Amino acid sequence: MSLKNSRLRLASVILVVALSGLATAGPAIASARQAVAGTSTAAREQAPATPTAFVDLPTSPLPTDGEQHEVTVTYRNDSSADRTVAPQLLVESADAGPFLTPADIKLERRTAHGCWEAVQVGTQTGTLFTDLPAAQRTLRAGETLTQVYRLTVVNPQAKGTVAPRLALFD
């Protein structure tokens, strides 16, 4: 066999192997693209909902006596349909400052079993707040939500306002 024929045969074999590899890889690539697209769609579906409205409840001055103070968020679903809600507690800094930090307070939430569990607060521009997605629940028509928080101010120089509210979702 001549060198020219060997090269042609080798080139033909390489071409056939490459084409069969592409034919096999095509469905695998398409499947991978669908899996990635499906994953991003699922992630979008589980993204936290944005509140459509808030029900502001009466505010009170931030207690600075170092004692534990209970703050209750109560809401009744008076509609005829189920409603997704989330109780939230805001602790707002005084207008004159200084801004509050999470270390200024200790916040707890009463569980359904009557025990107290620590609540981490977020902070933005001097306002401390509880997490909405973690507090979301569905209220049936006519059902009442009561969430009790226990607030202790550990920094006696802290000044501000306690503002309970309820987030409503569609």
mmCIF file with all atom_site columns, C-alpha atoms in Angstrom, residues 22-162:
data_model
loop_
_atom_site.group_PDB
_atom_site.id
_atom_site.type_symbol
_atom_site.label_atom_id
_atom_site.label_alt_id
_atom_site.label_comp_id
_atom_site.label_asym_id
_atom_site.label_entity_id
_atom_site.label_seq_id
_atom_site.pdbx_PDB_ins_code
_atom_site.Cartn_x
_atom_site.Cartn_y
_atom_site.Cartn_z
_atom_site.occupancy
_atom_site.B_iso_or_equiv
_atom_site.pdbx_formal_charge
_atom_site.auth_seq_id
_atom_site.auth_comp_id
_atom_site.auth_asym_id
_atom_site.auth_atom_id
_atom_site.pdbx_PDB_model_num
ATOM 1   C CA . LEU A 1 22  ? -20.726 14.916 16.714 1.00 0.00 ? 22  LEU A CA 1
ATOM 2   C CA . ALA A 1 23  ? -23.863 12.922 16.027 1.00 0.00 ? 23  ALA A CA 1
ATOM 3   C CA . THR A 1 24  ? -23.642 11.349 19.476 1.00 0.00 ? 24  THR A CA 1
ATOM 4   C CA . ALA A 1 25  ? -22.756 14.601 21.247 1.00 0.00 ? 25  ALA A CA 1
ATOM 5   C CA . GLY A 1 26  ? -25.584 16.600 19.637 1.00 0.00 ? 26  GLY A CA 1
ATOM 6   C CA . PRO A 1 27  ? -28.411 15.109 21.738 1.00 0.00 ? 27  PRO A CA 1
ATOM 7   C CA . ALA A 1 28  ? -26.230 15.182 24.858 1.00 0.00 ? 28  ALA A CA 1
ATOM 8   C CA . ILE A 1 29  ? -25.525 18.904 24.389 1.00 0.00 ? 29  ILE A CA 1
ATOM 9   C CA . ALA A 1 30  ? -29.197 19.620 23.757 1.00 0.00 ? 30  ALA A CA 1
ATOM 10  C CA . SER A 1 31  ? -30.111 17.621 26.873 1.00 0.00 ? 31  SER A CA 1
ATOM 11  C CA . ALA A 1 32  ? -27.573 19.554 28.936 1.00 0.00 ? 32  ALA A CA 1
ATOM 12  C CA . ARG A 1 33  ? -28.981 22.847 27.679 1.00 0.00 ? 33  ARG A CA 1
ATOM 13  C CA . GLN A 1 34  ? -32.511 21.748 28.644 1.00 0.00 ? 34  GLN A CA 1
ATOM 14  C CA . ALA A 1 35  ? -31.302 20.659 32.099 1.00 0.00 ? 35  ALA A CA 1
ATOM 15  C CA . VAL A 1 36  ? -29.619 24.050 32.666 1.00 0.00 ? 36  VAL A CA 1
ATOM 16  C CA . ALA A 1 37  ? -32.730 25.859 31.412 1.00 0.00 ? 37  ALA A CA 1
ATOM 17  C CA . GLY A 1 38  ? -34.921 23.711 33.669 1.00 0.00 ? 38  GLY A CA 1
ATOM 18  C CA . THR A 1 39  ? -32.695 24.462 36.666 1.00 0.00 ? 39  THR A CA 1
ATOM 19  C CA . SER A 1 40  ? -32.841 28.221 36.103 1.00 0.00 ? 40  SER A CA 1
ATOM 20  C CA . THR A 1 41  ? -36.627 28.058 35.655 1.00 0.00 ? 41  THR A CA 1
ATOM 21  C CA . ALA A 1 42  ? -36.992 26.156 38.931 1.00 0.00 ? 42  ALA A CA 1
ATOM 22  C CA . ALA A 1 43  ? -34.781 28.701 40.683 1.00 0.00 ? 43  ALA A CA 1
ATOM 23  C CA . ARG A 1 44  ? -36.960 31.528 39.352 1.00 0.00 ? 44  ARG A CA 1
ATOM 24  C CA . GLU A 1 45  ? -40.118 29.764 40.553 1.00 0.00 ? 45  GLU A CA 1
ATOM 25  C CA . GLN A 1 46  ? -38.714 29.446 44.090 1.00 0.00 ? 46  GLN A CA 1
ATOM 26  C CA . ALA A 1 47  ? -37.486 33.043 44.325 1.00 0.00 ? 47  ALA A CA 1
ATOM 27  C CA . PRO A 1 48  ? -39.110 34.892 47.227 1.00 0.00 ? 48  PRO A CA 1
ATOM 28  C CA . ALA A 1 49  ? -42.276 36.754 46.333 1.00 0.00 ? 49  ALA A CA 1
ATOM 29  C CA . THR A 1 50  ? -42.407 40.520 46.597 1.00 0.00 ? 50  THR A CA 1
ATOM 30  C CA . PRO A 1 51  ? -44.991 42.004 48.971 1.00 0.00 ? 51  PRO A CA 1
ATOM 31  C CA . THR A 1 52  ? -47.825 43.843 47.264 1.00 0.00 ? 52  THR A CA 1
ATOM 32  C CA . ALA A 1 53  ? -48.791 45.857 50.361 1.00 0.00 ? 53  ALA A CA 1
ATOM 33  C CA . PHE A 1 54  ? -48.013 46.383 54.032 1.00 0.00 ? 54  PHE A CA 1
ATOM 34  C CA . VAL A 1 55  ? -50.337 46.797 57.000 1.00 0.00 ? 55  VAL A CA 1
ATOM 35  C CA . ASP A 1 56  ? -48.596 49.125 59.461 1.00 0.00 ? 56  ASP A CA 1
ATOM 36  C CA . LEU A 1 57  ? -49.409 48.534 63.109 1.00 0.00 ? 57  LEU A CA 1
ATOM 37  C CA . PRO A 1 58  ? -49.006 51.076 65.951 1.00 0.00 ? 58  PRO A CA 1
ATOM 38  C CA . THR A 1 59  ? -45.397 52.074 66.666 1.00 0.00 ? 59  THR A CA 1
ATOM 39  C CA . SER A 1 60  ? -43.727 52.622 70.025 1.00 0.00 ? 60  SER A CA 1
ATOM 40  C CA . PRO A 1 61  ? -40.471 54.168 71.238 1.00 0.00 ? 61  PRO A CA 1
ATOM 41  C CA . LEU A 1 62  ? -37.528 51.774 71.489 1.00 0.00 ? 62  LEU A CA 1
ATOM 42  C CA . PRO A 1 63  ? -37.369 50.727 75.158 1.00 0.00 ? 63  PRO A CA 1
ATOM 43  C CA . THR A 1 64  ? -33.883 51.312 76.571 1.00 0.00 ? 64  THR A CA 1
ATOM 44  C CA . ASP A 1 65  ? -34.315 49.965 80.104 1.00 0.00 ? 65  ASP A CA 1
ATOM 45  C CA . GLY A 1 66  ? -32.523 46.672 79.331 1.00 0.00 ? 66  GLY A CA 1
ATOM 46  C CA . GLU A 1 67  ? -35.701 44.693 80.098 1.00 0.00 ? 67  GLU A CA 1
ATOM 47  C CA . GLN A 1 68  ? -37.456 42.200 77.823 1.00 0.00 ? 68  GLN A CA 1
ATOM 48  C CA . HIS A 1 69  ? -40.481 43.682 76.044 1.00 0.00 ? 69  HIS A CA 1
ATOM 49  C CA . GLU A 1 70  ? -43.069 41.719 74.060 1.00 0.00 ? 70  GLU A CA 1
ATOM 50  C CA . VAL A 1 71  ? -44.306 43.078 70.728 1.00 0.00 ? 71  VAL A CA 1
ATOM 51  C CA . THR A 1 72  ? -47.300 41.349 69.157 1.00 0.00 ? 72  THR A CA 1
ATOM 52  C CA . VAL A 1 73  ? -48.170 41.381 65.457 1.00 0.00 ? 73  VAL A CA 1
ATOM 53  C CA . THR A 1 74  ? -51.812 40.392 64.882 1.00 0.00 ? 74  THR A CA 1
ATOM 54  C CA . TYR A 1 75  ? -53.681 40.211 61.571 1.00 0.00 ? 75  TYR A CA 1
ATOM 55  C CA . ARG A 1 76  ? -57.041 38.709 60.636 1.00 0.00 ? 76  ARG A CA 1
ATOM 56  C CA . ASN A 1 77  ? -57.690 37.557 57.065 1.00 0.00 ? 77  ASN A CA 1
ATOM 57  C CA . ASP A 1 78  ? -61.157 39.051 56.554 1.00 0.00 ? 78  ASP A CA 1
ATOM 58  C CA . SER A 1 79  ? -61.270 38.094 52.886 1.00 0.00 ? 79  SER A CA 1
ATOM 59  C CA . SER A 1 80  ? -63.040 35.036 51.501 1.00 0.00 ? 80  SER A CA 1
ATOM 60  C CA . ALA A 1 81  ? -59.808 33.681 50.001 1.00 0.00 ? 81  ALA A CA 1
ATOM 61  C CA . ASP A 1 82  ? -56.538 32.355 51.409 1.00 0.00 ? 82  ASP A CA 1
ATOM 62  C CA . ARG A 1 83  ? -53.830 35.012 51.747 1.00 0.00 ? 83  ARG A CA 1
ATOM 63  C CA . THR A 1 84  ? -50.056 34.764 52.013 1.00 0.00 ? 84  THR A CA 1
ATOM 64  C CA . VAL A 1 85  ? -48.722 37.064 54.726 1.00 0.00 ? 85  VAL A CA 1
ATOM 65  C CA . ALA A 1 86  ? -45.528 37.627 56.706 1.00 0.00 ? 86  ALA A CA 1
ATOM 66  C CA . PRO A 1 87  ? -45.239 39.408 60.048 1.00 0.00 ? 87  PRO A CA 1
ATOM 67  C CA . GLN A 1 88  ? -42.282 41.786 60.266 1.00 0.00 ? 88  GLN A CA 1
ATOM 68  C CA . LEU A 1 89  ? -40.723 43.844 63.004 1.00 0.00 ? 89  LEU A CA 1
ATOM 69  C CA . LEU A 1 90  ? -38.800 46.994 62.093 1.00 0.00 ? 90  LEU A CA 1
ATOM 70  C CA . VAL A 1 91  ? -36.572 48.792 64.570 1.00 0.00 ? 91  VAL A CA 1
ATOM 71  C CA . GLU A 1 92  ? -35.898 52.212 63.070 1.00 0.00 ? 92  GLU A CA 1
ATOM 72  C CA . SER A 1 93  ? -33.030 54.495 64.100 1.00 0.00 ? 93  SER A CA 1
ATOM 73  C CA . ALA A 1 94  ? -33.774 57.965 65.397 1.00 0.00 ? 94  ALA A CA 1
ATOM 74  C CA . ASP A 1 95  ? -33.725 60.617 62.657 1.00 0.00 ? 95  ASP A CA 1
ATOM 75  C CA . ALA A 1 96  ? -30.801 62.354 64.369 1.00 0.00 ? 96  ALA A CA 1
ATOM 76  C CA . GLY A 1 97  ? -28.834 59.080 64.488 1.00 0.00 ? 97  GLY A CA 1
ATOM 77  C CA . PRO A 1 98  ? -26.704 57.226 65.253 1.00 0.00 ? 98  PRO A CA 1
ATOM 78  C CA . PHE A 1 99  ? -27.763 54.244 63.154 1.00 0.00 ? 99  PHE A CA 1
ATOM 79  C CA . LEU A 1 100 ? -28.729 51.112 65.035 1.00 0.00 ? 100 LEU A CA 1
ATOM 80  C CA . THR A 1 101 ? -26.781 47.901 64.500 1.00 0.00 ? 101 THR A CA 1
ATOM 81  C CA . PRO A 1 102 ? -27.924 44.297 65.064 1.00 0.00 ? 102 PRO A CA 1
ATOM 82  C CA . ALA A 1 103 ? -25.646 44.182 68.138 1.00 0.00 ? 103 ALA A CA 1
ATOM 83  C CA . ASP A 1 104 ? -27.813 46.894 69.805 1.00 0.00 ? 104 ASP A CA 1
ATOM 84  C CA . ILE A 1 105 ? -30.756 44.541 70.315 1.00 0.00 ? 105 ILE A CA 1
ATOM 85  C CA . LYS A 1 106 ? -31.647 40.949 71.099 1.00 0.00 ? 106 LYS A CA 1
ATOM 86  C CA . LEU A 1 107 ? -34.772 39.732 69.292 1.00 0.00 ? 107 LEU A CA 1
ATOM 87  C CA . GLU A 1 108 ? -36.637 36.469 69.838 1.00 0.00 ? 108 GLU A CA 1
ATOM 88  C CA . ARG A 1 109 ? -39.822 34.951 68.415 1.00 0.00 ? 109 ARG A CA 1
ATOM 89  C CA . ARG A 1 110 ? -42.287 32.742 70.284 1.00 0.00 ? 110 ARG A CA 1
ATOM 90  C CA . THR A 1 111 ? -42.705 29.424 68.506 1.00 0.00 ? 111 THR A CA 1
ATOM 91  C CA . ALA A 1 112 ? -45.968 27.502 68.189 1.00 0.00 ? 112 ALA A CA 1
ATOM 92  C CA . HIS A 1 113 ? -44.805 25.421 71.177 1.00 0.00 ? 113 HIS A CA 1
ATOM 93  C CA . GLY A 1 114 ? -44.345 28.500 73.387 1.00 0.00 ? 114 GLY A CA 1
ATOM 94  C CA . CYS A 1 115 ? -40.544 28.427 73.320 1.00 0.00 ? 115 CYS A CA 1
ATOM 95  C CA . TRP A 1 116 ? -38.426 31.432 72.382 1.00 0.00 ? 116 TRP A CA 1
ATOM 96  C CA . GLU A 1 117 ? -36.038 31.256 69.422 1.00 0.00 ? 117 GLU A CA 1
ATOM 97  C CA . ALA A 1 118 ? -33.472 33.854 68.424 1.00 0.00 ? 118 ALA A CA 1
ATOM 98  C CA . VAL A 1 119 ? -34.260 35.958 65.354 1.00 0.00 ? 119 VAL A CA 1
ATOM 99  C CA . GLN A 1 120 ? -31.486 37.341 63.186 1.00 0.00 ? 120 GLN A CA 1
ATOM 100 C CA . VAL A 1 121 ? -32.154 40.840 61.891 1.00 0.00 ? 121 VAL A CA 1
ATOM 101 C CA . GLY A 1 122 ? -31.015 42.453 58.680 1.00 0.00 ? 122 GLY A CA 1
ATOM 102 C CA . THR A 1 123 ? -29.977 46.067 58.498 1.00 0.00 ? 123 THR A CA 1
ATOM 103 C CA . GLN A 1 124 ? -30.301 48.770 55.886 1.00 0.00 ? 124 GLN A CA 1
ATOM 104 C CA . THR A 1 125 ? -29.756 52.511 56.313 1.00 0.00 ? 125 THR A CA 1
ATOM 105 C CA . GLY A 1 126 ? -30.261 52.434 60.073 1.00 0.00 ? 126 GLY A CA 1
ATOM 106 C CA . THR A 1 127 ? -33.316 50.174 60.079 1.00 0.00 ? 127 THR A CA 1
ATOM 107 C CA . LEU A 1 128 ? -33.151 46.701 61.585 1.00 0.00 ? 128 LEU A CA 1
ATOM 108 C CA . PHE A 1 129 ? -35.707 44.244 60.212 1.00 0.00 ? 129 PHE A CA 1
ATOM 109 C CA . THR A 1 130 ? -36.838 40.626 60.390 1.00 0.00 ? 130 THR A CA 1
ATOM 110 C CA . ASP A 1 131 ? -36.713 38.416 57.296 1.00 0.00 ? 131 ASP A CA 1
ATOM 111 C CA . LEU A 1 132 ? -39.928 38.260 55.255 1.00 0.00 ? 132 LEU A CA 1
ATOM 112 C CA . PRO A 1 133 ? -39.398 35.000 53.297 1.00 0.00 ? 133 PRO A CA 1
ATOM 113 C CA . ALA A 1 134 ? -38.713 33.041 56.497 1.00 0.00 ? 134 ALA A CA 1
ATOM 114 C CA . ALA A 1 135 ? -41.896 34.400 58.124 1.00 0.00 ? 135 ALA A CA 1
ATOM 115 C CA . GLN A 1 136 ? -44.271 33.792 55.183 1.00 0.00 ? 136 GLN A CA 1
ATOM 116 C CA . ARG A 1 137 ? -47.357 31.690 55.841 1.00 0.00 ? 137 ARG A CA 1
ATOM 117 C CA . THR A 1 138 ? -50.778 31.200 54.335 1.00 0.00 ? 138 THR A CA 1
ATOM 118 C CA . LEU A 1 139 ? -53.803 32.356 56.298 1.00 0.00 ? 139 LEU A CA 1
ATOM 119 C CA . ARG A 1 140 ? -57.094 30.664 55.461 1.00 0.00 ? 140 ARG A CA 1
ATOM 120 C CA . ALA A 1 141 ? -60.185 32.843 55.064 1.00 0.00 ? 141 ALA A CA 1
ATOM 121 C CA . GLY A 1 142 ? -61.251 34.119 58.490 1.00 0.00 ? 142 GLY A CA 1
ATOM 122 C CA . GLU A 1 143 ? -58.057 32.917 60.191 1.00 0.00 ? 143 GLU A CA 1
ATOM 123 C CA . THR A 1 144 ? -56.044 35.179 62.546 1.00 0.00 ? 144 THR A CA 1
ATOM 124 C CA . LEU A 1 145 ? -52.256 35.340 62.781 1.00 0.00 ? 145 LEU A CA 1
ATOM 125 C CA . THR A 1 146 ? -50.624 36.293 66.075 1.00 0.00 ? 146 THR A CA 1
ATOM 126 C CA . GLN A 1 147 ? -46.824 36.475 66.193 1.00 0.00 ? 147 GLN A CA 1
ATOM 127 C CA . VAL A 1 148 ? -45.149 37.500 69.445 1.00 0.00 ? 148 VAL A CA 1
ATOM 128 C CA . TYR A 1 149 ? -41.610 38.903 69.505 1.00 0.00 ? 149 TYR A CA 1
ATOM 129 C CA . ARG A 1 150 ? -39.484 39.580 72.577 1.00 0.00 ? 150 ARG A CA 1
ATOM 130 C CA . LEU A 1 151 ? -37.185 42.586 72.231 1.00 0.00 ? 151 LEU A CA 1
ATOM 131 C CA . THR A 1 152 ? -34.335 43.483 74.563 1.00 0.00 ? 152 THR A CA 1
ATOM 132 C CA . VAL A 1 153 ? -32.218 46.572 73.902 1.00 0.00 ? 153 VAL A CA 1
ATOM 133 C CA . VAL A 1 154 ? -28.666 45.808 75.021 1.00 0.00 ? 154 VAL A CA 1
ATOM 134 C CA . ASN A 1 155 ? -27.187 49.228 74.150 1.00 0.00 ? 155 ASN A CA 1
ATOM 135 C CA . PRO A 1 156 ? -28.583 51.839 76.577 1.00 0.00 ? 156 PRO A CA 1
ATOM 136 C CA . GLN A 1 157 ? -27.601 54.647 74.168 1.00 0.00 ? 157 GLN A CA 1
ATOM 137 C CA . ALA A 1 158 ? -29.743 53.205 71.374 1.00 0.00 ? 158 ALA A CA 1
ATOM 138 C CA . LYS A 1 159 ? -32.629 55.414 70.289 1.00 0.00 ? 159 LYS A CA 1
ATOM 139 C CA . GLY A 1 160 ? -35.355 54.630 67.804 1.00 0.00 ? 160 GLY A CA 1
ATOM 140 C CA . THR A 1 161 ? -38.833 53.325 67.121 1.00 0.00 ? 161 THR A CA 1
ATOM 141 C CA . VAL A 1 162 ? -40.324 49.830 67.090 1.00 0.00 ? 162 VAL A CA 1
#
